[in-house]
Amino acid sequence: MAAGVLLLILWWRWQVLVPYRWVGPLFVGFGLLLGLVGQTGSGRHGNAWETASLVLAAGPFLLWTVTLVSGQLGERHARHDARAVILRTGLVVHSARSLGLSSWAPGLRHRDLGAGTHLRHRYEGLRLIVERGGRYYAVPTEWRARTDSVFVLRESAGVRIELTPGVIWVRLTSSRYCRDGIEACVPGWCG
């Protein structure tokens, strides 16, 4: 019985409190600022040291709150982006030499165009995550966040990178879409 109650409390804490872990520092920060209002509202004027100490004490708690909220939003966006990789901008990579991209990566297709072609190797089935400083961070179309790699590609004389549109879905029913024989429920579009 006691173990069941303990498990219920732990489950409740995980489900209810973890998504809102920023509320504690927020309340402490606002409580300290309300202490400042209480000083001046009662007709009693606090000295400058008391006021400064309350503001300086509230500052770290409010910054901590902003940090926790930002982390939570970033985590939510990352989960959404990991589920919707197929919708991102596509990459086709042409290379003079084999880039050694994993042939076991899900959705990645490699074609050797023959010895007479300058950019002999063609890689398809990649999606662009971000481009920074001439580097393209890409993942395969069937990428799984927990197990699969992220490829870092750089355009050069021996490597050409083409950008293609994301998936264009054809409506099958009110909530199902299809592209190249792959049927899927697009996150955010399905009921």
CSV table of C-alpha atoms in Angstrom, one decimal, residues 9 13 48 58 69 76 93 99 112 168 185-186:
chain,number,residue,atom,x,y,z
A,9,ILE,CA,3.3,10.6,-5.7
A,13,ARG,CA,5.5,14.8,-9.5
A,48,ALA,CA,18.9,52.0,-0.2
A,58,ALA,CA,15.4,38.6,-6.9
A,69,VAL,CA,11.5,28.4,-19.6
A,76,ARG,CA,9.7,21.1,-27.2
A,93,VAL,CA,25.1,16.0,-52.5
A,99,LEU,CA,32.2,10.9,-48.7
A,112,ASP,CA,27.9,5.9,-58.2
A,168,ILE,CA,5.0,17.9,-50.9
A,185,CYS,CA,0.2,11.6,-40.5
A,186,VAL,CA,2.0,15.0,-40.7
